mmCIF file of C-alpha atoms in Angstrom:
data_model
loop_
_atom_site.group_PDB
_atom_site.id
_atom_site.type_symbol
_atom_site.label_atom_id
_atom_site.label_comp_id
_atom_site.label_asym_id
_atom_site.label_seq_id
_atom_site.Cartn_x
_atom_site.Cartn_y
_atom_site.Cartn_z
ATOM 1 C CA MET A 1127 -5.577 -12.114 -36.427
ATOM 2 C CA LYS A 1128 -4.548 -9.887 -33.536
ATOM 3 C CA THR A 1129 -5.443 -10.881 -29.993
ATOM 4 C CA PRO A 1130 -7.343 -8.371 -27.817
ATOM 5 C CA GLU A 1131 -4.351 -7.738 -25.539
ATOM 6 C CA HIS A 1132 -2.336 -6.479 -28.534
ATOM 7 C CA SER A 1133 -4.980 -4.093 -29.823
ATOM 8 C CA ILE A 1134 -4.319 -0.375 -30.080
ATOM 9 C CA GLU A 1135 -7.265 0.324 -27.758
ATOM 10 C CA ASN A 1136 -5.849 -1.963 -25.080
ATOM 11 C CA LYS A 1137 -2.378 -0.418 -25.290
ATOM 12 C CA LEU A 1138 -3.919 3.043 -25.164
ATOM 13 C CA PHE A 1139 -5.957 2.064 -22.084
ATOM 14 C CA TRP A 1140 -2.873 0.806 -20.198
ATOM 15 C CA PHE A 1141 -0.846 3.847 -21.215
ATOM 16 C CA ASN A 1142 -3.579 6.227 -19.997
ATOM 17 C CA LYS A 1143 -4.026 4.221 -16.796
ATOM 18 C CA ARG A 1144 -0.299 4.512 -16.066
ATOM 19 C CA ILE A 1145 -0.305 8.254 -16.789
ATOM 20 C CA PHE A 1146 -3.280 8.641 -14.426
ATOM 21 C CA ASP A 1147 -1.477 6.667 -11.683
ATOM 22 C CA ILE A 1148 1.695 8.737 -12.000
ATOM 23 C CA SER A 1149 -0.160 12.074 -12.135
ATOM 24 C CA VAL A 1150 -2.268 11.404 -9.039
ATOM 25 C CA CYS A 1151 0.716 10.046 -7.095
ATOM 26 C CA ILE A 1152 2.833 13.082 -7.914
ATOM 27 C CA LEU A 1153 0.018 15.273 -6.595
ATOM 28 C CA LEU A 1154 -0.124 13.138 -3.426
ATOM 29 C CA LEU A 1155 3.647 13.228 -2.739
ATOM 30 C CA PRO A 1156 3.515 16.517 -0.753
ATOM 31 C CA VAL A 1157 0.651 15.085 1.336
ATOM 32 C CA LEU A 1158 2.692 11.920 1.971
ATOM 33 C CA PHE A 1159 5.714 14.026 2.966
ATOM 34 C CA ILE A 1160 3.749 16.194 5.431
ATOM 35 C CA ILE A 1161 1.925 13.236 6.979
ATOM 36 C CA SER A 1162 5.178 11.254 7.217
ATOM 37 C CA LEU A 1163 6.907 14.090 9.075
ATOM 38 C CA THR A 1164 3.938 14.507 11.404
ATOM 39 C CA LEU A 1165 3.737 10.778 12.097
ATOM 40 C CA LEU A 1166 7.490 10.584 12.614
ATOM 41 C CA ILE A 1167 7.109 13.027 15.509
ATOM 42 C CA ILE A 1168 3.895 11.489 16.870
ATOM 43 C CA ASN A 1169 5.234 7.960 16.419
ATOM 44 C CA ILE A 1170 7.808 8.270 19.191
ATOM 45 C CA PRO A 1171 5.431 8.462 22.182
ATOM 46 C CA PHE A 1172 2.383 6.655 20.755
ATOM 47 C CA ASN A 1173 3.720 3.941 18.476
ATOM 48 C CA SER A 1174 7.296 3.101 19.423
ATOM 49 C CA GLY A 1175 9.201 1.342 16.703
ATOM 50 C CA SER A 1176 9.656 1.911 13.007
ATOM 51 C CA LEU A 1177 7.341 4.252 11.141
ATOM 52 C CA PHE A 1178 6.908 1.970 8.144
ATOM 53 C CA PHE A 1179 5.833 -1.618 7.696
ATOM 54 C CA ILE A 1180 6.957 -3.544 4.638
ATOM 55 C CA GLN A 1181 4.583 -6.299 3.571
ATOM 56 C CA ASP A 1182 5.314 -8.838 0.863
ATOM 57 C CA ARG A 1183 2.499 -9.026 -1.670
ATOM 58 C CA MET A 1184 1.860 -10.792 -4.922
ATOM 59 C CA GLY A 1185 1.224 -8.483 -7.857
ATOM 60 C CA LYS A 1186 0.312 -8.785 -11.511
ATOM 61 C CA ASP A 1187 1.581 -11.892 -13.281
ATOM 62 C CA CYS A 1188 2.515 -13.373 -9.862
ATOM 63 C CA VAL A 1189 5.429 -10.983 -9.406
ATOM 64 C CA ALA A 1190 6.183 -10.418 -5.706
ATOM 65 C CA PHE A 1191 6.839 -6.913 -4.404
ATOM 66 C CA SER A 1192 7.130 -5.161 -1.041
ATOM 67 C CA ALA A 1193 4.155 -2.934 -0.214
ATOM 68 C CA ILE A 1194 4.981 0.044 2.012
ATOM 69 C CA LYS A 1195 2.547 1.092 4.755
ATOM 70 C CA PHE A 1196 2.617 3.151 7.912
ATOM 71 C CA ARG A 1197 2.951 0.698 10.794
ATOM 72 C CA SER A 1198 -0.250 0.383 12.809
ATOM 73 C CA MET A 1199 0.475 -2.737 14.887
ATOM 74 C CA LYS A 1200 3.033 -3.782 17.469
ATOM 75 C CA PRO A 1201 5.719 -5.837 15.756
ATOM 76 C CA ILE A 1202 6.113 -9.567 16.448
ATOM 77 C CA GLU A 1203 8.805 -12.019 15.413
ATOM 78 C CA VAL A 1204 6.560 -14.561 13.709
ATOM 79 C CA ILE A 1205 2.971 -14.213 12.571
ATOM 80 C CA LYS A 1206 1.090 -17.113 14.141
ATOM 81 C CA ARG A 1207 -2.337 -16.633 12.626
ATOM 82 C CA LYS A 1208 -3.397 -18.022 9.271
ATOM 83 C CA TYR A 1209 -4.492 -15.738 6.456
ATOM 84 C CA ASP A 1210 -8.195 -16.493 7.023
ATOM 85 C CA GLU A 1211 -8.161 -16.002 10.806
ATOM 86 C CA PRO A 1212 -9.232 -12.701 12.390
ATOM 87 C CA ILE A 1213 -6.591 -10.052 12.960
ATOM 88 C CA GLU A 1214 -5.027 -9.794 16.415
ATOM 89 C CA VAL A 1215 -6.745 -6.576 17.532
ATOM 90 C CA ASP A 1216 -4.671 -6.495 20.721
ATOM 91 C CA ARG A 1217 -1.615 -5.707 18.563
ATOM 92 C CA ILE A 1218 -3.151 -2.562 17.017
ATOM 93 C CA THR A 1219 -1.656 0.557 18.612
ATOM 94 C CA SER A 1220 -3.699 3.588 19.678
ATOM 95 C CA LEU A 1221 -2.233 5.598 16.806
ATOM 96 C CA GLY A 1222 -2.720 2.592 14.524
ATOM 97 C CA LYS A 1223 -6.474 2.622 15.167
ATOM 98 C CA ILE A 1224 -6.667 6.160 13.816
ATOM 99 C CA LEU A 1225 -4.411 5.359 10.867
ATOM 100 C CA ARG A 1226 -6.485 2.321 9.921
ATOM 101 C CA LYS A 1227 -9.870 3.980 10.348
ATOM 102 C CA SER A 1228 -8.803 6.916 8.151
ATOM 103 C CA ARG A 1229 -6.862 4.626 5.754
ATOM 104 C CA ILE A 1230 -3.818 6.882 6.151
ATOM 105 C CA ASP A 1231 -1.759 3.741 6.801
ATOM 106 C CA GLU A 1232 -2.125 2.940 3.062
ATOM 107 C CA LEU A 1233 -0.766 6.310 1.860
ATOM 108 C CA PRO A 1234 2.899 5.223 1.447
ATOM 109 C CA GLN A 1235 1.738 2.762 -1.187
ATOM 110 C CA ILE A 1236 1.745 5.648 -3.647
ATOM 111 C CA LEU A 1237 5.480 4.928 -3.813
ATOM 112 C CA ASN A 1238 4.626 1.400 -4.978
ATOM 113 C CA VAL A 1239 2.288 2.894 -7.570
ATOM 114 C CA LEU A 1240 5.022 5.231 -8.823
ATOM 115 C CA LYS A 1241 7.374 2.249 -9.166
ATOM 116 C CA GLY A 1242 4.709 0.473 -11.236
ATOM 117 C CA GLU A 1243 4.192 -2.346 -8.699
ATOM 118 C CA MET A 1244 0.608 -1.334 -7.944
ATOM 119 C CA SER A 1245 -2.131 0.763 -9.494
ATOM 120 C CA LEU A 1246 -4.623 3.152 -7.948
ATOM 121 C CA ILE A 1247 -7.459 1.414 -9.751
ATOM 122 C CA GLY A 1248 -7.778 -2.330 -9.913
ATOM 123 C CA PRO A 1249 -7.783 -5.383 -7.693
ATOM 124 C CA ARG A 1250 -5.891 -5.407 -4.390
ATOM 125 C CA PRO A 1251 -2.643 -7.362 -4.491
ATOM 126 C CA ASP A 1252 -2.722 -10.670 -2.636
ATOM 127 C CA TYR A 1253 -0.918 -11.070 0.672
#
């Protein structure tokens, strides 16, 4: 007897989901490019430091990967808060507030989706 995860319907679902992810991300690549160039210019006076923030996350089947985001906080050497403590709002930059409110800071993660590390639809990866 076949298990549900080996069924034709399940394989077809995952194939279609992957095609959807790739198609939408390819359409979003020009948007990512334009926003990245704009933020690269704006970043200098308003958000000194690197444009991107790489965050280690745990993905499907407990496989770690590096999620890419636009940086919205001032960098620190060591994170002192625990995962369940409130975020240090004093570290959020003025540009970062806009990026977070509009969710533009998440846009570079389409690169993670293209690499197959994330999906557009599904649960958020753990920190």
